[in-house]
Amino acid sequence: MPQASSLPGTTDRRLAALLTLLSENATIVISGARIAREIGVSRSTVWRWVERLRELGVRVKGQQSAGYFLEKVPDILTPDLLRKRMKGKLFGKRVYHFFKTDSTNRVAMELGYAGELEGAVVLAEEQTAGRGRAGRNWHSERGAGLYVTLLLRPRLSPVQAPLLTMLAGLSAHAAIEAQTGLSAELKWPNDLLMSGRKVGGILTEMHAEPTQVRFVIIGIGINTNQEKFPADISATATSLRRESGRTHSRLELLVRLLTEFESDYNRFLREGSSYVVKRFEAASYFANGKRVRVETGHETYFGTTAGLTSEGLLRVKREDGETTTVIAGDVTEAR
Ligand code: BTN
């Protein structure tokens, strides 16, 4: 099994400890000698790492001779901080943190093949090739959004895996609403919208035998503190900050999301798919009575949503009166 701190590119455990030490003593000057002692590295390493943190956008003030302090506690998702908040929980035991990686889904997939345990969490401050659905790219500006992937090893058949995506959608929906106090829309199967614009999305990937899932990874992206977006998505994307007019702690949001997901996941394993389907139908404005346009790749048609099947697939009553089940494809609201 991989070592949580030895995977190439993960944040060095001692670098994270430096950040935690500075964060817990924010605005207090700590001497380089004390830092070196507490985290077990030389003073010159402390100096090099402080430079590194500065390059990564952390506002560390002071100098080698006088000591260092943080002007402001940075909103960085260090494993130590997360572990502390998720004590005794499944998601919080094995945390992989990257300042920069290509995609947390790519990393989690690799960990899955290497035998990593259920409950591992992969986090990045920035993704250079964040993956979206349908081969799209997921815009992943440094420090502005939540980019997280969870590794699960449920005893399920592959056909039940989409229910996990829906479960993650429900958890993200609840976390966003609790964090902002505003309402968000949950679109089948997993888009999160605010004011009709996309604020979050989920990309599930898995490795399975015909009748048994080996592992599933659930990648969740939530636009949190972005002020603006690149031109190609600026008309369709939004962030919690843009909607609520204030910035949000990504750590708080993440803790809400993981706590919510853990309790939902356990209920799903106990109670089965009906729990997810019932909750989704209750939370999603989209699941019933919405006029939609469905694009399957083979055809495009219009109809009205008519609830979910027991596997969580969307029923659509077509204009010709026939009711179909949407397995894959893009479903959008038709006006
Ligand atoms: C979508 O297109 O709606 C799904 C977006 C999923 C983005 C997240 S960000 C964290 C994880 N890592 C990835 O590369 N993608 C997912």
Tab-separated table of C-alpha atoms and ligand atoms in Angstrom:
chain	number	residue	atom	x	y	z
A	1	MET	CA	0.000	0.000	0.000
A	2	PRO	CA	1.318	3.515	-0.747
A	3	GLN	CA	2.673	5.673	2.067
A	4	ALA	CA	0.550	8.801	2.420
A	5	SER	CA	3.635	11.010	2.523
A	6	SER	CA	5.823	9.289	-0.042
A	7	LEU	CA	3.748	9.601	-3.190
A	8	PRO	CA	5.647	11.786	-5.665
A	9	GLY	CA	4.415	15.349	-5.552
A	10	THR	CA	2.502	15.133	-2.267
A	11	THR	CA	3.181	17.856	0.214
A	12	ASP	CA	6.069	16.912	2.502
A	13	ARG	CA	4.704	16.035	5.950
A	14	ARG	CA	7.200	18.430	7.564
A	15	LEU	CA	6.325	21.245	5.173
A	16	ALA	CA	2.683	20.754	6.183
A	17	ALA	CA	3.812	20.768	9.840
A	18	LEU	CA	5.551	24.116	9.253
A	19	LEU	CA	2.356	25.526	7.837
A	20	THR	CA	0.325	24.183	10.755
A	21	LEU	CA	2.793	25.617	13.279
A	22	LEU	CA	2.657	29.039	11.638
A	23	SER	CA	-1.141	28.881	11.318
A	24	GLU	CA	-1.664	27.932	14.947
A	25	ASN	CA	0.518	30.871	16.014
A	26	ALA	CA	-0.636	33.323	13.365
A	27	THR	CA	0.567	36.905	13.848
A	28	ILE	CA	3.103	35.748	16.483
A	29	VAL	CA	6.762	35.783	15.461
A	30	ILE	CA	8.352	32.348	15.852
A	31	SER	CA	12.120	32.057	15.633
A	32	GLY	CA	13.671	29.946	12.895
A	33	ALA	CA	15.442	27.949	15.613
A	34	ARG	CA	12.168	27.015	17.327
A	35	ILE	CA	10.546	26.040	14.047
A	36	ALA	CA	13.568	23.933	13.123
A	37	ARG	CA	13.412	22.180	16.500
A	38	GLU	CA	9.678	21.535	16.433
A	39	ILE	CA	9.480	20.088	12.962
A	40	GLY	CA	12.862	18.389	12.982
A	41	VAL	CA	14.744	20.070	10.132
A	42	SER	CA	17.724	22.421	9.918
A	43	ARG	CA	17.326	26.224	10.062
A	44	SER	CA	18.411	26.519	6.462
A	45	THR	CA	15.667	24.085	5.424
A	46	VAL	CA	13.156	26.224	7.320
A	47	TRP	CA	14.342	29.216	5.327
A	48	ARG	CA	14.072	27.329	2.005
A	49	TRP	CA	10.579	26.114	2.859
A	50	VAL	CA	9.435	29.566	3.874
A	51	GLU	CA	10.539	30.715	0.415
A	52	ARG	CA	8.615	27.823	-1.113
A	53	LEU	CA	5.463	28.728	0.814
A	54	ARG	CA	5.821	32.312	-0.362
A	55	GLU	CA	6.055	31.122	-3.963
A	56	LEU	CA	2.863	29.176	-3.371
A	57	GLY	CA	1.098	32.326	-2.307
A	58	VAL	CA	1.235	31.933	1.503
A	59	ARG	CA	1.882	35.319	3.118
A	60	VAL	CA	4.798	34.520	5.469
A	61	LYS	CA	6.359	37.662	6.926
A	62	GLY	CA	9.695	38.092	8.710
A	63	GLN	CA	13.224	36.940	8.018
A	64	GLN	CA	15.663	34.264	8.999
A	65	SER	CA	17.361	36.391	11.666
A	66	ALA	CA	14.232	37.583	13.483
A	67	GLY	CA	11.800	34.751	12.900
A	68	TYR	CA	8.651	34.277	10.884
A	69	PHE	CA	4.923	34.837	11.227
A	70	LEU	CA	1.811	34.609	9.126
A	71	GLU	CA	0.041	37.829	8.367
A	72	LYS	CA	-3.181	35.929	7.969
A	73	VAL	CA	-4.078	32.246	8.419
A	74	PRO	CA	-4.010	30.834	4.898
A	75	ASP	CA	-6.907	28.779	3.628
A	76	ILE	CA	-4.752	25.795	2.735
A	77	LEU	CA	-6.115	22.302	3.144
A	78	THR	CA	-3.187	20.764	4.976
A	79	PRO	CA	-3.613	17.121	5.985
A	80	ASP	CA	-2.958	17.981	9.671
A	81	LEU	CA	-5.813	20.453	9.823
A	82	LEU	CA	-8.183	18.109	8.060
A	83	ARG	CA	-7.198	15.120	10.197
A	84	LYS	CA	-7.834	17.119	13.331
A	85	ARG	CA	-11.318	18.055	12.182
A	86	MET	CA	-12.167	14.545	10.962
A	87	LYS	CA	-10.895	12.596	13.983
A	88	GLY	CA	-12.374	9.110	14.209
A	89	LYS	CA	-14.047	9.412	10.808
A	90	LEU	CA	-13.471	7.346	7.696
A	91	PHE	CA	-12.507	10.320	5.527
A	92	GLY	CA	-9.652	11.876	7.436
A	93	LYS	CA	-7.415	8.931	8.145
A	94	ARG	CA	-5.469	8.905	4.875
A	95	VAL	CA	-5.081	12.301	3.324
A	96	TYR	CA	-2.936	13.057	0.262
A	97	HIS	CA	-2.346	16.750	-0.263
A	98	PHE	CA	-0.794	18.422	-3.304
A	99	PHE	CA	-0.036	22.069	-3.831
A	100	LYS	CA	-0.210	21.279	-7.509
A	101	THR	CA	-1.102	18.155	-9.442
A	102	ASP	CA	-2.640	17.337	-12.811
A	103	SER	CA	-5.865	15.796	-11.489
A	104	THR	CA	-6.858	14.436	-8.079
A	105	ASN	CA	-8.942	11.824	-9.925
A	106	ARG	CA	-5.873	10.632	-11.797
A	107	VAL	CA	-3.944	10.351	-8.515
A	108	ALA	CA	-6.810	8.556	-6.741
A	109	MET	CA	-7.152	6.092	-9.621
A	110	GLU	CA	-3.453	5.270	-9.308
A	111	LEU	CA	-3.817	4.868	-5.542
A	112	GLY	CA	-6.784	2.566	-6.094
A	113	TYR	CA	-4.754	0.272	-8.347
A	114	ALA	CA	-1.907	0.333	-5.799
A	115	GLY	CA	-4.241	-1.029	-3.088
A	116	GLU	CA	-4.966	2.154	-1.135
A	117	LEU	CA	-7.715	1.749	1.457
A	118	GLU	CA	-11.291	2.936	1.405
A	119	GLY	CA	-11.600	6.438	2.824
A	120	ALA	CA	-8.461	7.943	1.272
A	121	VAL	CA	-8.884	11.607	0.376
A	122	VAL	CA	-6.842	13.319	-2.343
A	123	LEU	CA	-6.735	17.109	-2.245
A	124	ALA	CA	-5.086	19.710	-4.438
A	125	GLU	CA	-4.724	23.451	-4.147
A	126	GLU	CA	-4.430	23.590	-7.927
A	127	GLN	CA	-4.974	21.159	-10.820
A	128	THR	CA	-3.262	21.602	-14.145
A	129	ALA	CA	-5.482	19.100	-15.977
A	130	GLY	CA	-8.644	18.890	-13.866
A	131	ARG	CA	-11.076	16.459	-15.470
A	132	GLY	CA	-14.724	17.240	-16.074
A	133	ARG	CA	-17.484	15.082	-17.468
A	134	ALA	CA	-17.634	14.166	-21.145
A	135	GLY	CA	-13.916	14.763	-21.577
A	136	ARG	CA	-14.219	18.403	-20.597
A	137	ASN	CA	-11.641	20.284	-18.604
A	138	TRP	CA	-12.351	21.462	-15.024
A	139	HIS	CA	-11.045	24.960	-14.373
A	140	SER	CA	-8.942	24.650	-11.181
A	141	GLU	CA	-7.456	27.999	-10.163
A	142	ARG	CA	-4.958	27.812	-7.294
A	143	GLY	CA	-6.489	28.067	-3.835
A	144	ALA	CA	-9.838	29.276	-5.155
A	145	GLY	CA	-11.861	26.077	-5.363
A	146	LEU	CA	-12.269	22.748	-3.662
A	147	TYR	CA	-10.703	19.939	-5.678
A	148	VAL	CA	-11.099	16.649	-3.865
A	149	THR	CA	-11.359	12.957	-4.734
A	150	LEU	CA	-12.533	10.166	-2.413
A	151	LEU	CA	-11.626	6.516	-2.749
A	152	LEU	CA	-14.291	3.928	-1.929
A	153	ARG	CA	-14.339	0.148	-1.967
A	154	PRO	CA	-18.011	-0.661	-1.572
A	155	ARG	CA	-19.469	-4.146	-2.033
A	156	LEU	CA	-21.679	-3.142	-4.930
A	157	SER	CA	-22.252	-4.199	-8.479
A	158	PRO	CA	-21.089	-1.724	-11.137
A	159	VAL	CA	-24.690	-0.841	-12.060
A	160	GLN	CA	-25.157	0.619	-8.582
A	161	ALA	CA	-22.148	2.915	-8.855
A	162	PRO	CA	-24.114	5.883	-10.299
A	163	LEU	CA	-25.947	6.020	-6.973
A	164	LEU	CA	-22.673	7.026	-5.351
A	165	THR	CA	-22.397	9.963	-7.722
A	166	MET	CA	-25.888	11.019	-6.753
A	167	LEU	CA	-25.002	10.619	-3.097
A	168	ALA	CA	-21.993	12.882	-3.567
A	169	GLY	CA	-24.261	15.395	-5.326
A	170	LEU	CA	-26.600	15.360	-2.336
A	171	SER	CA	-23.729	15.864	0.106
A	172	ALA	CA	-22.221	18.695	-1.915
A	173	HIS	CA	-25.649	20.290	-2.208
A	174	ALA	CA	-26.173	20.143	1.563
A	175	ALA	CA	-22.648	21.422	2.271
A	176	ILE	CA	-23.061	24.386	-0.097
A	177	GLU	CA	-26.420	25.373	1.363
A	178	ALA	CA	-25.172	25.066	4.963
A	179	GLN	CA	-22.036	27.043	4.150
A	180	THR	CA	-23.700	29.913	2.300
A	181	GLY	CA	-27.207	29.939	3.740
A	182	LEU	CA	-28.385	30.187	0.123
A	183	SER	CA	-30.236	27.645	-1.937
A	184	ALA	CA	-28.539	25.659	-4.663
A	185	GLU	CA	-30.030	23.450	-7.342
A	186	LEU	CA	-29.121	19.823	-7.800
A	187	LYS	CA	-29.543	18.714	-11.368
A	188	TRP	CA	-29.640	15.036	-12.341
A	189	PRO	CA	-27.272	13.306	-12.230
A	190	ASN	CA	-24.786	15.587	-10.495
A	191	ASP	CA	-24.569	19.221	-11.519
A	192	LEU	CA	-24.761	21.870	-8.822
A	193	LEU	CA	-26.125	25.216	-9.861
A	194	MET	CA	-26.666	28.590	-8.266
A	195	SER	CA	-28.648	31.286	-10.098
A	196	GLY	CA	-28.728	28.876	-13.042
A	197	ARG	CA	-24.922	28.744	-13.302
A	198	LYS	CA	-22.645	25.860	-12.528
A	199	VAL	CA	-21.015	26.017	-9.089
A	200	GLY	CA	-19.925	22.396	-8.707
A	201	GLY	CA	-19.661	19.052	-10.429
A	202	ILE	CA	-18.824	15.424	-9.757
A	203	LEU	CA	-16.841	12.965	-11.812
A	204	THR	CA	-16.984	9.324	-10.760
A	205	GLU	CA	-14.622	6.743	-12.204
A	206	MET	CA	-14.265	3.101	-11.269
A	207	HIS	CA	-12.440	-0.132	-11.667
A	208	ALA	CA	-14.794	-3.106	-11.646
A	209	GLU	CA	-15.308	-6.742	-12.588
A	210	PRO	CA	-18.596	-7.537	-14.360
A	211	THR	CA	-20.448	-8.143	-11.086
A	212	GLN	CA	-18.295	-6.472	-8.462
A	213	VAL	CA	-16.822	-3.031	-7.988
A	214	ARG	CA	-13.126	-3.086	-7.076
A	215	PHE	CA	-12.935	0.594	-6.264
A	216	VAL	CA	-14.739	3.789	-7.084
A	217	ILE	CA	-13.291	7.262	-7.009
A	218	ILE	CA	-15.515	10.280	-6.621
A	219	GLY	CA	-14.048	13.594	-7.730
A	220	ILE	CA	-15.823	16.693	-6.501
A	221	GLY	CA	-15.114	20.226	-7.633
A	222	ILE	CA	-16.779	23.227	-5.974
A	223	ASN	CA	-16.113	26.759	-7.176
A	224	THR	CA	-15.621	28.514	-3.866
A	225	ASN	CA	-13.743	31.811	-3.886
A	226	GLN	CA	-13.242	32.518	-7.595
A	227	GLU	CA	-13.854	36.151	-8.445
A	228	LYS	CA	-13.913	35.557	-12.154
A	229	PHE	CA	-13.649	32.763	-14.681
A	230	PRO	CA	-11.998	32.393	-18.088
A	231	ALA	CA	-13.976	33.847	-20.972
A	232	ASP	CA	-15.213	30.489	-22.308
A	233	ILE	CA	-17.085	29.655	-19.089
A	234	SER	CA	-17.699	33.087	-17.604
A	235	ALA	CA	-21.342	33.098	-18.694
A	236	THR	CA	-22.102	29.630	-17.327
A	237	ALA	CA	-19.986	29.326	-14.145
A	238	THR	CA	-20.295	30.906	-10.735
A	239	SER	CA	-18.747	30.525	-7.266
A	240	LEU	CA	-19.997	30.597	-3.687
A	241	ARG	CA	-18.211	33.905	-3.278
A	242	ARG	CA	-19.912	35.467	-6.287
A	243	GLU	CA	-23.303	34.280	-5.119
A	244	SER	CA	-22.983	35.170	-1.440
A	245	GLY	CA	-20.761	38.237	-1.687
A	246	ARG	CA	-18.182	36.885	0.787
A	247	THR	CA	-15.272	34.475	0.846
A	248	HIS	CA	-15.614	31.017	2.365
A	249	SER	CA	-13.200	28.766	4.211
A	250	ARG	CA	-12.512	25.803	1.959
A	251	LEU	CA	-11.608	23.765	5.029
A	252	GLU	CA	-15.056	24.381	6.567
A	253	LEU	CA	-16.719	23.507	3.292
A	254	LEU	CA	-14.656	20.351	2.951
A	255	VAL	CA	-15.379	19.227	6.522
A	256	ARG	CA	-19.111	19.723	5.931
A	257	LEU	CA	-18.923	17.828	2.651
A	258	LEU	CA	-16.975	14.869	4.039
A	259	THR	CA	-19.064	14.600	7.207
A	260	GLU	CA	-22.271	14.706	5.207
A	261	PHE	CA	-21.004	12.187	2.662
A	262	GLU	CA	-19.816	9.760	5.317
A	263	SER	CA	-23.175	9.614	7.034
A	264	ASP	CA	-25.063	9.332	3.720
A	265	TYR	CA	-22.711	6.643	2.458
A	266	ASN	CA	-23.242	4.552	5.590
A	267	ARG	CA	-26.994	4.896	5.311
A	268	PHE	CA	-26.871	3.878	1.662
A	269	LEU	CA	-24.844	0.756	2.525
A	270	ARG	CA	-27.374	-0.116	5.251
A	271	GLU	CA	-30.620	0.814	3.540
A	272	GLY	CA	-29.867	0.364	-0.149
A	273	SER	CA	-30.659	2.382	-3.223
A	274	SER	CA	-34.148	3.505	-2.142
A	275	TYR	CA	-32.523	5.837	0.411
A	276	VAL	CA	-30.571	7.652	-2.287
A	277	VAL	CA	-33.440	7.770	-4.764
A	278	LYS	CA	-35.887	9.141	-2.179
A	279	ARG	CA	-33.466	11.800	-1.001
A	280	PHE	CA	-32.533	12.808	-4.497
A	281	GLU	CA	-36.141	13.163	-5.589
A	282	ALA	CA	-36.814	15.330	-2.555
A	283	ALA	CA	-33.738	17.537	-3.022
A	284	SER	CA	-33.699	17.948	-6.786
A	285	TYR	CA	-36.065	20.336	-8.484
A	286	PHE	CA	-35.059	18.624	-11.676
A	287	ALA	CA	-36.262	15.072	-11.069
A	288	ASN	CA	-39.982	15.699	-11.533
A	289	GLY	CA	-42.068	17.777	-13.892
A	290	LYS	CA	-39.195	19.595	-15.598
A	291	ARG	CA	-39.321	20.081	-19.348
A	292	VAL	CA	-35.993	18.848	-20.655
A	293	ARG	CA	-33.964	18.298	-23.767
A	294	VAL	CA	-32.071	15.002	-23.862
A	295	GLU	CA	-29.036	14.406	-26.058
A	296	THR	CA	-27.950	10.783	-26.129
A	297	GLY	CA	-25.367	10.824	-28.871
A	298	HIS	CA	-27.803	8.969	-31.166
A	299	GLU	CA	-30.737	11.348	-30.919
A	300	THR	CA	-32.069	14.497	-29.343
A	301	TYR	CA	-35.574	14.686	-27.925
A	302	PHE	CA	-37.771	16.738	-25.615
A	303	GLY	CA	-39.890	15.561	-22.714
A	304	THR	CA	-40.798	16.031	-19.061
A	305	THR	CA	-38.930	14.434	-16.140
A	306	ALA	CA	-40.969	11.797	-14.305
A	307	GLY	CA	-38.903	10.743	-11.276
A	308	LEU	CA	-36.119	8.191	-10.939
A	309	THR	CA	-35.958	4.429	-11.311
A	310	SER	CA	-34.849	2.306	-8.372
A	311	GLU	CA	-31.290	2.410	-9.797
A	312	GLY	CA	-31.372	6.182	-9.870
A	313	LEU	CA	-31.841	6.610	-13.611
A	314	LEU	CA	-33.970	9.480	-14.845
A	315	ARG	CA	-37.394	8.795	-16.340
A	316	VAL	CA	-38.458	11.137	-19.097
A	317	LYS	CA	-41.957	11.241	-20.586
A	318	ARG	CA	-41.346	12.058	-24.218
A	319	GLU	CA	-43.573	14.320	-26.220
A	320	ASP	CA	-44.925	11.307	-28.134
A	321	GLY	CA	-46.214	9.884	-24.821
A	322	GLU	CA	-43.617	7.145	-24.402
A	323	THR	CA	-41.623	7.064	-21.113
A	324	THR	CA	-37.902	6.400	-21.521
A	325	THR	CA	-35.058	5.944	-19.080
A	326	VAL	CA	-32.004	8.118	-19.510
A	327	ILE	CA	-28.810	6.194	-18.862
A	328	ALA	CA	-26.238	8.490	-20.316
A	329	GLY	CA	-26.366	11.744	-22.151
A	330	ASP	CA	-26.779	15.363	-21.452
A	331	VAL	CA	-30.076	16.452	-19.993
A	332	THR	CA	-30.710	20.161	-19.970
A	333	GLU	CA	-33.662	22.232	-18.993
A	334	ALA	CA	-35.702	23.209	-22.048
A	335	ARG	CA	-37.378	26.588	-21.931
B	1	BTN	C1	-18.187	17.969	-14.157
B	1	BTN	O1	-17.805	18.110	-15.317
B	1	BTN	O2	-19.270	18.429	-13.785
B	1	BTN	C2	-17.361	17.198	-13.160
B	1	BTN	C3	-16.250	18.021	-12.584
B	1	BTN	C4	-15.413	17.292	-11.559
B	1	BTN	C5	-14.206	18.094	-11.128
B	1	BTN	C6	-13.454	17.472	-9.998
B	1	BTN	S1	-12.247	18.547	-9.291
B	1	BTN	C7	-11.609	17.245	-8.343
B	1	BTN	C8	-11.626	16.005	-9.211
B	1	BTN	N1	-10.409	15.887	-9.990
B	1	BTN	C9	-10.647	16.009	-11.290
B	1	BTN	O3	-9.756	15.967	-12.183
B	1	BTN	N2	-11.948	16.203	-11.518
B	1	BTN	C10	-12.710	16.184	-10.282
